[in-house]
CSV table of C-alpha atoms and ligand atoms in Angstrom, one decimal:
chain,number,residue,atom,x,y,z
O,1,MET,CA,18.8,-4.0,-25.5
O,2,HIS,CA,22.0,-6.2,-26.0
O,3,ALA,CA,21.7,-9.5,-27.5
O,4,ALA,CA,24.0,-12.5,-25.1
O,5,ALA,CA,27.4,-13.2,-26.5
O,6,THR,CA,28.3,-16.2,-27.9
O,7,SER,CA,30.0,-18.1,-25.3
O,8,THR,CA,33.3,-20.4,-27.1
O,9,PRO,CA,35.1,-22.8,-24.6
O,10,GLU,CA,38.3,-19.8,-24.1
O,11,ARG,CA,35.5,-17.0,-23.1
O,12,GLN,CA,33.9,-19.7,-20.4
O,13,ALA,CA,37.0,-20.0,-19.1
O,14,PHE,CA,38.1,-16.6,-18.8
O,15,TYR,CA,34.7,-15.9,-16.7
O,16,ASP,CA,35.5,-19.0,-14.9
O,17,ARG,CA,39.1,-17.1,-13.9
O,18,LEU,CA,37.5,-14.1,-13.0
O,19,ALA,CA,34.8,-15.5,-10.5
O,20,PRO,CA,37.4,-16.0,-7.8
O,21,ASN,CA,38.7,-12.3,-8.1
O,22,ASN,CA,35.1,-11.2,-7.7
O,23,LEU,CA,34.9,-10.1,-10.9
O,24,ALA,CA,32.1,-10.7,-13.8
O,25,PRO,CA,31.5,-10.0,-17.6
O,26,LEU,CA,29.0,-7.1,-17.8
O,27,TRP,CA,28.2,-8.2,-21.5
O,28,GLU,CA,26.9,-11.6,-20.6
O,29,VAL,CA,24.4,-9.6,-17.9
O,30,LEU,CA,23.9,-6.3,-19.9
O,31,GLY,CA,20.2,-7.3,-21.4
O,32,ALA,CA,18.9,-8.5,-17.9
O,33,LEU,CA,20.5,-5.9,-16.6
O,34,ILE,CA,19.3,-2.6,-18.2
O,35,THR,CA,15.9,-3.4,-19.3
O,36,ARG,CA,14.1,-1.8,-22.6
O,37,GLU,CA,11.1,-1.7,-20.2
O,38,PRO,CA,10.1,-3.3,-16.8
O,39,GLN,CA,10.7,-6.5,-16.4
O,40,SER,CA,9.4,-7.2,-12.7
O,41,PRO,CA,8.7,-10.6,-10.7
O,42,CYS,CA,5.8,-8.9,-9.8
O,43,ILE,CA,2.3,-10.6,-11.4
O,44,PRO,CA,-0.9,-9.6,-11.2
O,45,ALA,CA,-2.7,-11.5,-8.2
O,46,PHE,CA,-6.3,-11.2,-6.7
O,47,TRP,CA,-7.7,-11.9,-3.1
O,48,ARG,CA,-11.3,-12.8,-2.6
O,49,TYR,CA,-12.4,-11.4,1.2
O,50,GLY,CA,-14.9,-14.0,1.8
O,51,ASP,CA,-11.3,-16.8,1.0
O,52,VAL,CA,-9.1,-15.3,2.6
O,53,ARG,CA,-11.6,-14.0,6.1
O,54,PRO,CA,-12.3,-18.0,7.1
O,55,GLN,CA,-8.6,-18.6,7.7
O,56,LEU,CA,-7.9,-15.0,9.0
O,57,MET,CA,-10.4,-16.1,11.5
O,58,GLU,CA,-8.6,-19.2,12.0
O,59,ALA,CA,-5.2,-17.5,12.8
O,60,GLY,CA,-7.1,-15.6,15.9
O,61,ARG,CA,-8.0,-19.4,17.4
O,62,LEU,CA,-4.7,-20.5,16.6
O,63,ILE,CA,-2.8,-17.6,18.0
O,64,THR,CA,-3.0,-14.1,20.1
O,65,ALA,CA,-2.1,-10.4,18.7
O,66,ARG,CA,-0.1,-10.6,21.8
O,67,GLU,CA,1.7,-13.9,21.5
O,68,ALA,CA,2.2,-13.0,17.1
O,69,GLU,CA,2.8,-9.4,18.0
O,70,ARG,CA,1.6,-8.4,15.1
O,71,ARG,CA,-1.6,-11.3,13.8
O,72,VAL,CA,-1.4,-10.7,10.2
O,73,LEU,CA,-1.3,-13.1,7.1
O,74,ILE,CA,0.6,-11.7,4.6
O,75,LEU,CA,-0.8,-11.2,1.2
O,76,GLU,CA,2.2,-12.7,-1.0
O,77,ASN,CA,2.3,-12.0,-4.7
O,78,PRO,CA,2.2,-15.0,-6.2
O,79,GLY,CA,5.0,-14.4,-8.9
O,80,MET,CA,7.2,-14.0,-5.7
O,81,PRO,CA,6.3,-16.5,-3.3
O,82,GLY,CA,8.3,-17.0,0.3
O,83,LYS,CA,9.5,-13.2,-0.4
O,84,SER,CA,6.5,-11.4,2.1
O,85,CYS,CA,6.0,-8.8,-0.8
O,86,ILE,CA,3.1,-7.6,-2.4
O,87,THR,CA,4.7,-5.8,-5.1
O,88,HIS,CA,8.5,-5.7,-5.3
O,89,THR,CA,8.9,-2.5,-3.3
O,90,LEU,CA,5.6,-2.9,-1.1
O,91,TYR,CA,3.9,-5.6,1.6
O,92,ALA,CA,0.5,-6.0,2.7
O,93,GLY,CA,-1.3,-8.1,5.2
O,94,LEU,CA,-4.2,-8.6,6.5
O,95,GLN,CA,-4.5,-7.4,10.6
O,96,LEU,CA,-6.8,-9.3,13.2
O,97,ILE,CA,-7.2,-7.8,16.7
O,98,LEU,CA,-9.9,-9.4,18.9
O,99,PRO,CA,-12.5,-7.7,21.4
O,100,GLY,CA,-9.9,-7.4,24.4
O,101,GLU,CA,-6.9,-7.8,22.8
O,102,VAL,CA,-3.6,-5.6,22.7
O,103,ALA,CA,-1.2,-5.8,19.8
O,104,PRO,CA,2.2,-4.3,22.0
O,105,ALA,CA,3.9,-0.8,21.5
O,106,HIS,CA,6.4,-0.9,18.9
O,107,ARG,CA,8.4,1.0,16.4
O,108,HIS,CA,10.4,0.9,13.4
O,109,SER,CA,11.9,2.8,10.6
O,110,GLN,CA,9.5,1.1,7.5
O,111,SER,CA,6.5,3.0,7.5
O,112,ALA,CA,3.1,2.1,7.4
O,113,LEU,CA,-0.6,2.5,6.4
O,114,ARG,CA,-3.6,0.9,7.5
O,115,PHE,CA,-7.2,0.3,5.4
O,116,VAL,CA,-9.8,-0.4,7.6
O,117,ILE,CA,-12.2,-3.2,6.5
O,118,GLU,CA,-14.8,-4.2,8.9
O,119,GLY,CA,-15.2,-3.6,12.6
O,120,ASN,CA,-16.0,-0.4,14.3
O,121,GLY,CA,-13.9,1.3,16.5
O,122,ALA,CA,-10.8,-0.2,17.4
O,123,PHE,CA,-8.3,2.1,18.1
O,124,THR,CA,-4.6,2.2,16.8
O,125,ALA,CA,-2.3,4.5,18.9
O,126,VAL,CA,0.8,6.6,17.3
O,127,ASP,CA,2.8,8.8,19.7
O,128,GLY,CA,0.5,9.3,22.8
O,129,GLU,CA,-2.6,10.0,20.7
O,130,ARG,CA,-5.2,7.1,19.9
O,131,THR,CA,-7.4,6.7,16.6
O,132,LEU,CA,-10.9,5.3,16.3
O,133,MET,CA,-10.7,3.2,13.5
O,134,ARG,CA,-14.2,2.4,10.8
O,135,PRO,CA,-14.4,1.0,7.5
O,136,GLY,CA,-12.8,3.2,4.8
O,137,ASP,CA,-10.2,5.3,6.7
O,138,PHE,CA,-7.5,5.4,5.9
O,139,ILE,CA,-4.5,5.7,8.5
O,140,ILE,CA,-0.8,6.3,8.7
O,141,THR,CA,1.9,4.6,11.1
O,142,PRO,CA,4.9,7.4,10.4
O,143,SER,CA,8.3,6.1,10.3
O,144,TRP,CA,10.0,5.7,14.0
O,145,THR,CA,6.9,6.8,16.2
O,146,TRP,CA,5.8,4.3,18.9
O,147,HIS,CA,2.1,2.4,18.1
O,148,ASP,CA,0.5,-0.1,19.6
O,149,HIS,CA,-3.1,-1.4,18.2
O,150,GLY,CA,-6.1,-2.1,20.7
O,151,ASN,CA,-9.7,-3.8,20.6
O,152,GLU,CA,-12.2,-2.5,23.3
O,153,THR,CA,-15.7,-3.5,21.1
O,154,GLU,CA,-17.4,-6.5,21.1
O,155,GLU,CA,-16.2,-7.2,17.4
O,156,PRO,CA,-13.4,-8.0,15.9
O,157,MET,CA,-11.2,-5.5,13.9
O,158,VAL,CA,-9.7,-6.1,10.4
O,159,TRP,CA,-7.6,-4.0,8.2
O,160,LEU,CA,-5.0,-4.3,5.7
O,161,ASP,CA,-1.6,-2.9,6.5
O,162,GLY,CA,0.6,-1.5,3.4
O,163,LEU,CA,4.3,-1.3,4.5
O,164,ASP,CA,7.4,0.0,2.7
O,165,ILE,CA,8.9,-3.3,4.6
O,166,PRO,CA,10.9,-4.3,1.0
O,167,LEU,CA,11.8,-0.9,-0.2
O,168,VAL,CA,13.6,-0.3,3.5
O,169,GLY,CA,14.9,-4.1,3.5
O,170,PHE,CA,16.4,-2.9,0.1
O,171,LEU,CA,18.0,0.0,1.0
O,172,ASP,CA,19.3,-2.0,4.5
O,173,ALA,CA,18.1,0.8,6.3
O,174,SER,CA,15.8,-1.3,9.2
O,175,PHE,CA,15.8,-0.6,12.7
O,176,ALA,CA,13.2,-1.6,15.4
O,177,GLU,CA,12.9,-1.4,19.1
O,178,PRO,CA,10.3,-3.1,21.5
O,179,GLY,CA,8.1,-0.5,23.7
O,180,ASN,CA,8.9,-0.7,27.3
O,181,ALA,CA,5.2,-0.9,28.3
O,182,GLU,CA,2.6,-2.8,26.3
O,183,GLN,CA,0.4,0.2,25.8
O,184,GLN,CA,1.9,3.5,25.5
O,185,MET,CA,0.4,6.3,27.6
O,186,GLU,CA,-2.0,8.0,26.5
O,187,THR,CA,-1.1,12.3,26.2
O,188,LYS,CA,-3.7,13.5,23.7
O,189,PRO,CA,-7.1,13.3,22.8
O,190,VAL,CA,-8.6,11.4,20.2
O,191,GLY,CA,-9.5,13.6,17.0
O,192,ASP,CA,-6.1,16.0,18.4
O,193,SER,CA,-4.5,15.6,15.1
O,194,LEU,CA,-7.3,16.0,13.0
O,195,ALA,CA,-8.6,19.5,14.7
O,196,ARG,CA,-4.9,20.6,14.3
O,197,TYR,CA,-4.0,20.0,11.2
O,198,GLY,CA,-6.5,18.1,9.1
O,199,MET,CA,-9.2,21.0,8.6
O,200,GLY,CA,-7.2,23.3,6.4
O,201,LEU,CA,-5.9,25.1,9.8
O,202,MET,CA,-2.7,24.4,11.3
O,203,PRO,CA,-0.9,26.2,14.8
O,204,VAL,CA,0.1,29.6,14.0
O,205,ASP,CA,4.2,28.7,14.5
O,206,TRP,CA,4.0,24.9,13.5
O,207,LYS,CA,6.6,24.2,11.1
O,208,PRO,CA,7.0,19.8,9.8
O,209,ALA,CA,9.6,18.1,11.5
O,210,THR,CA,8.9,14.8,9.7
O,211,PRO,CA,7.9,14.4,5.7
O,212,THR,CA,4.8,12.5,7.3
O,213,SER,CA,1.7,13.9,7.4
O,214,PRO,CA,0.7,15.8,10.8
O,215,VAL,CA,-2.7,14.4,10.1
O,216,PHE,CA,-2.7,10.2,11.0
O,217,ASN,CA,-6.4,9.3,10.1
O,218,TYR,CA,-8.0,10.1,7.3
O,219,PRO,CA,-11.6,9.1,7.9
O,220,TYR,CA,-13.8,7.6,5.1
O,221,ASP,CA,-16.9,9.7,6.0
O,222,ARG,CA,-15.1,12.8,4.4
O,223,SER,CA,-13.2,11.0,1.5
O,224,ARG,CA,-17.1,9.8,0.8
O,225,GLU,CA,-18.6,13.0,0.7
O,226,ALA,CA,-15.6,14.6,-1.2
O,227,LEU,CA,-16.3,11.8,-4.0
O,228,GLU,CA,-20.3,12.4,-3.6
O,229,THR,CA,-19.3,16.0,-4.1
O,230,LEU,CA,-17.3,16.0,-6.9
O,231,LYS,CA,-19.0,12.9,-9.0
O,232,ARG,CA,-22.0,15.8,-9.8
O,233,ALA,CA,-19.5,17.7,-11.4
O,234,ASP,CA,-18.8,15.2,-14.2
O,235,ASP,CA,-15.9,15.9,-15.3
O,236,TRP,CA,-14.7,11.7,-15.5
O,237,ASP,CA,-10.9,10.8,-16.8
O,238,PRO,CA,-11.4,8.4,-19.0
O,239,CYS,CA,-8.3,6.5,-17.3
O,240,HIS,CA,-9.1,7.1,-13.8
O,241,GLY,CA,-13.4,7.9,-13.7
O,242,LEU,CA,-12.8,10.4,-10.4
O,243,LYS,CA,-9.5,9.7,-8.7
O,244,LEU,CA,-8.4,11.8,-5.6
O,245,ARG,CA,-5.0,11.5,-4.0
O,246,TYR,CA,-4.5,12.0,-0.5
O,247,VAL,CA,-2.2,15.0,0.7
O,248,ASN,CA,0.2,15.9,3.5
O,249,PRO,CA,-1.8,19.1,4.2
O,250,ALA,CA,1.9,20.9,5.2
O,251,THR,CA,3.0,20.1,1.8
O,252,GLY,CA,1.1,19.2,-1.1
O,253,GLY,CA,2.7,16.1,-1.3
O,254,SER,CA,1.8,12.3,-0.6
O,255,PRO,CA,1.1,12.1,3.2
O,256,MET,CA,3.7,9.7,3.5
O,257,PRO,CA,7.2,10.0,1.7
O,258,THR,CA,7.2,6.3,0.6
O,259,ILE,CA,3.4,5.7,-0.4
O,260,GLN,CA,0.9,7.3,-2.0
O,261,PRO,CA,-2.2,6.1,-1.2
O,262,PHE,CA,-5.6,7.6,-3.7
O,263,MET,CA,-9.5,7.1,-3.4
O,264,GLN,CA,-11.6,6.5,-6.7
O,265,LEU,CA,-14.9,7.0,-7.8
O,266,LEU,CA,-16.4,4.9,-11.2
O,267,PRO,CA,-19.4,5.3,-12.2
O,268,ALA,CA,-22.2,2.5,-12.5
O,269,GLY,CA,-21.2,1.2,-15.9
O,270,PHE,CA,-18.5,3.3,-16.5
O,271,ARG,CA,-15.3,1.7,-18.3
O,272,THR,CA,-11.8,2.6,-17.8
O,273,GLU,CA,-9.6,3.0,-21.0
O,274,SER,CA,-6.4,0.8,-20.9
O,275,TYR,CA,-3.5,2.6,-18.7
O,276,ARG,CA,-0.2,1.8,-17.3
O,277,SER,CA,2.3,3.7,-15.3
O,278,THR,CA,5.8,2.5,-13.5
O,279,ASP,CA,4.8,2.2,-9.7
O,280,ALA,CA,2.8,-1.4,-9.5
O,281,THR,CA,-0.5,-0.5,-7.4
O,282,ILE,CA,-2.7,-2.6,-4.5
O,283,TYR,CA,-6.2,-1.8,-4.8
O,284,VAL,CA,-8.5,-3.0,-2.1
O,285,ALA,CA,-12.6,-2.4,-3.6
O,286,VAL,CA,-14.4,-0.4,-1.0
O,287,GLU,CA,-18.1,-0.2,-2.4
O,288,GLY,CA,-19.7,-1.5,-5.5
O,289,SER,CA,-18.7,-4.2,-7.7
O,290,GLY,CA,-16.7,-4.6,-11.5
O,291,THR,CA,-14.5,-6.2,-13.5
O,292,SER,CA,-10.3,-5.0,-13.5
O,293,ARG,CA,-8.3,-6.3,-16.5
O,294,ILE,CA,-4.5,-6.7,-15.7
O,295,GLY,CA,-2.7,-7.5,-18.5
O,296,ASP,CA,-4.3,-11.1,-19.5
O,297,ALA,CA,-5.8,-11.3,-15.9
O,298,SER,CA,-9.4,-10.6,-15.3
O,299,PHE,CA,-10.4,-10.4,-11.5
O,300,HIS,CA,-13.9,-9.3,-10.6
O,301,TRP,CA,-13.8,-7.8,-7.4
O,302,GLN,CA,-16.9,-6.9,-4.5
O,303,PRO,CA,-16.3,-4.3,-1.4
O,304,HIS,CA,-12.4,-6.0,0.8
O,305,ASP,CA,-11.2,-8.0,-2.4
O,306,VAL,CA,-7.3,-6.8,-2.8
O,307,PHE,CA,-5.9,-7.2,-6.2
O,308,VAL,CA,-2.0,-6.0,-7.6
O,309,VAL,CA,-1.4,-4.2,-11.1
O,310,PRO,CA,2.3,-4.7,-11.9
O,311,SER,CA,4.9,-2.1,-12.9
O,312,TRP,CA,3.8,-0.9,-16.6
O,313,CYS,CA,1.0,-3.7,-16.7
O,314,PRO,CA,-2.3,-2.1,-18.8
O,315,VAL,CA,-5.2,-1.8,-16.3
O,316,ARG,CA,-8.7,-1.3,-17.4
O,317,HIS,CA,-11.4,-1.2,-14.7
O,318,GLU,CA,-15.2,-1.3,-15.6
O,319,ALA,CA,-17.6,-0.8,-12.6
O,320,GLY,CA,-21.1,-2.8,-12.3
O,321,PRO,CA,-22.9,-0.4,-9.7
O,322,GLU,CA,-21.5,2.9,-8.6
O,323,SER,CA,-17.6,1.5,-7.1
O,324,VAL,CA,-15.1,2.9,-5.1
O,325,LEU,CA,-11.7,2.1,-5.0
O,326,PHE,CA,-9.1,2.8,-2.7
O,327,SER,CA,-5.2,2.2,-4.3
O,328,PHE,CA,-1.6,2.7,-3.0
O,329,SER,CA,1.8,2.6,-4.3
O,330,ASP,CA,5.7,3.8,-4.2
O,331,ARG,CA,4.7,6.0,-6.8
O,332,PRO,CA,6.4,9.4,-4.5
O,333,VAL,CA,10.0,7.6,-4.3
O,334,GLN,CA,9.5,7.3,-7.7
O,335,GLN,CA,8.9,10.7,-8.7
O,336,ALA,CA,11.7,12.0,-6.1
O,337,LEU,CA,14.0,9.9,-8.5
O,338,GLY,CA,12.8,11.2,-11.7
O,339,LEU,CA,12.0,7.6,-12.7
O,340,TRP,CA,7.9,7.9,-12.9
O,341,ARG,CA,6.2,7.4,-16.1
O,342,GLU,CA,2.5,6.6,-17.1
O,343,ASP,CA,1.2,5.9,-20.8
O,344,ARG,CA,-2.2,6.7,-20.8
O,345,GLN,CA,-2.5,4.7,-24.2
O,346,ALA,CA,-1.5,1.8,-23.0
O,347,ARG,CA,-2.2,-0.9,-25.3
O,348,ALA,CA,-5.3,-2.4,-25.0
O,349,ALA,CA,-5.4,-4.8,-21.7
X,1,LIG,O1,0.8,-3.3,13.0
X,1,LIG,O2,3.0,-2.5,13.4
X,1,LIG,O3,1.5,-6.2,9.3
X,1,LIG,O4,5.1,-3.8,12.2
X,1,LIG,C1,3.8,-6.0,9.7
X,1,LIG,C2,4.6,-4.9,10.7
X,1,LIG,C3,1.8,-4.5,10.6
X,1,LIG,C4,2.0,-3.0,12.8
X,1,LIG,C5,2.7,-5.5,10.0
X,1,LIG,C6,4.5,-4.5,11.5
X,1,LIG,C7,2.6,-3.8,11.7
């Protein structure tokens, strides 16, 4: 926006005298502070599950879930090494729980989503209710709720964690507490929340007490069925194919205050038009295969692969066979602040 001012010895001497007084000249940094367009350290990135899985299993041999508290390999954006973030505002990691293991109860102000990758029927418990995890399920751990995970099955359980850790850290609003017991008491039957709030019905006098959805497992068979039925309507969005957003049934808004998840279907051979938006987005391939061109990068994905589209970076997807993508971003935060923008004719990616 503003070209850097010329440096003169006199000016530099002045700046040197300002610094001890905790003062700095705006005109030296204005262009870097207020950019014409988003300038993110986040870059397009890709994780092939076939490459990550052996290292995740190696972590399983080196440390228990109990000792680690959460046995997770963080997916670090290569543009921000060592920062534990996948985008500038969000964190993601792959969590492993082996048969017989427990990840002990704790709670924190950060909100978490789980997107189930592999395994069949290990559980996560949230405030006294267990839910069984199946591939493709989208599960929420709301802010400040007690949660522990356990695997009473014979198979390893792997899911993608998505948390608002960087965002909460930026706001200096992180609180956390360990549970007094390793596992919380089960106080509700499995499926309680879905029956109570997720069937197009609500208990008659119920009012939401938090901004997070009262439904905490959105099972894949239901999301998939929605896509399967809607694809017959044949009204494809040129930029998205058939894209649905998960909702909080109490508000119609995002299921989580800081993160909006999506599920989309691309028919065989479909090529989306170039698109960009200010919410950097994390994708997980669920079914099919395809290629996504993100800025200058190009990634060929298969089920369980993860990739990142940075803020305002043009993206185009091309499906091979019919494909399903899960994704999530900080869009609700940007929308609440009036900052979110999209561009449906992005310069060709
Ligand atoms: O499962 O509670 O990937 O607290 C990072 C922090 C998972 C969890 C993560 C966590 C969790």
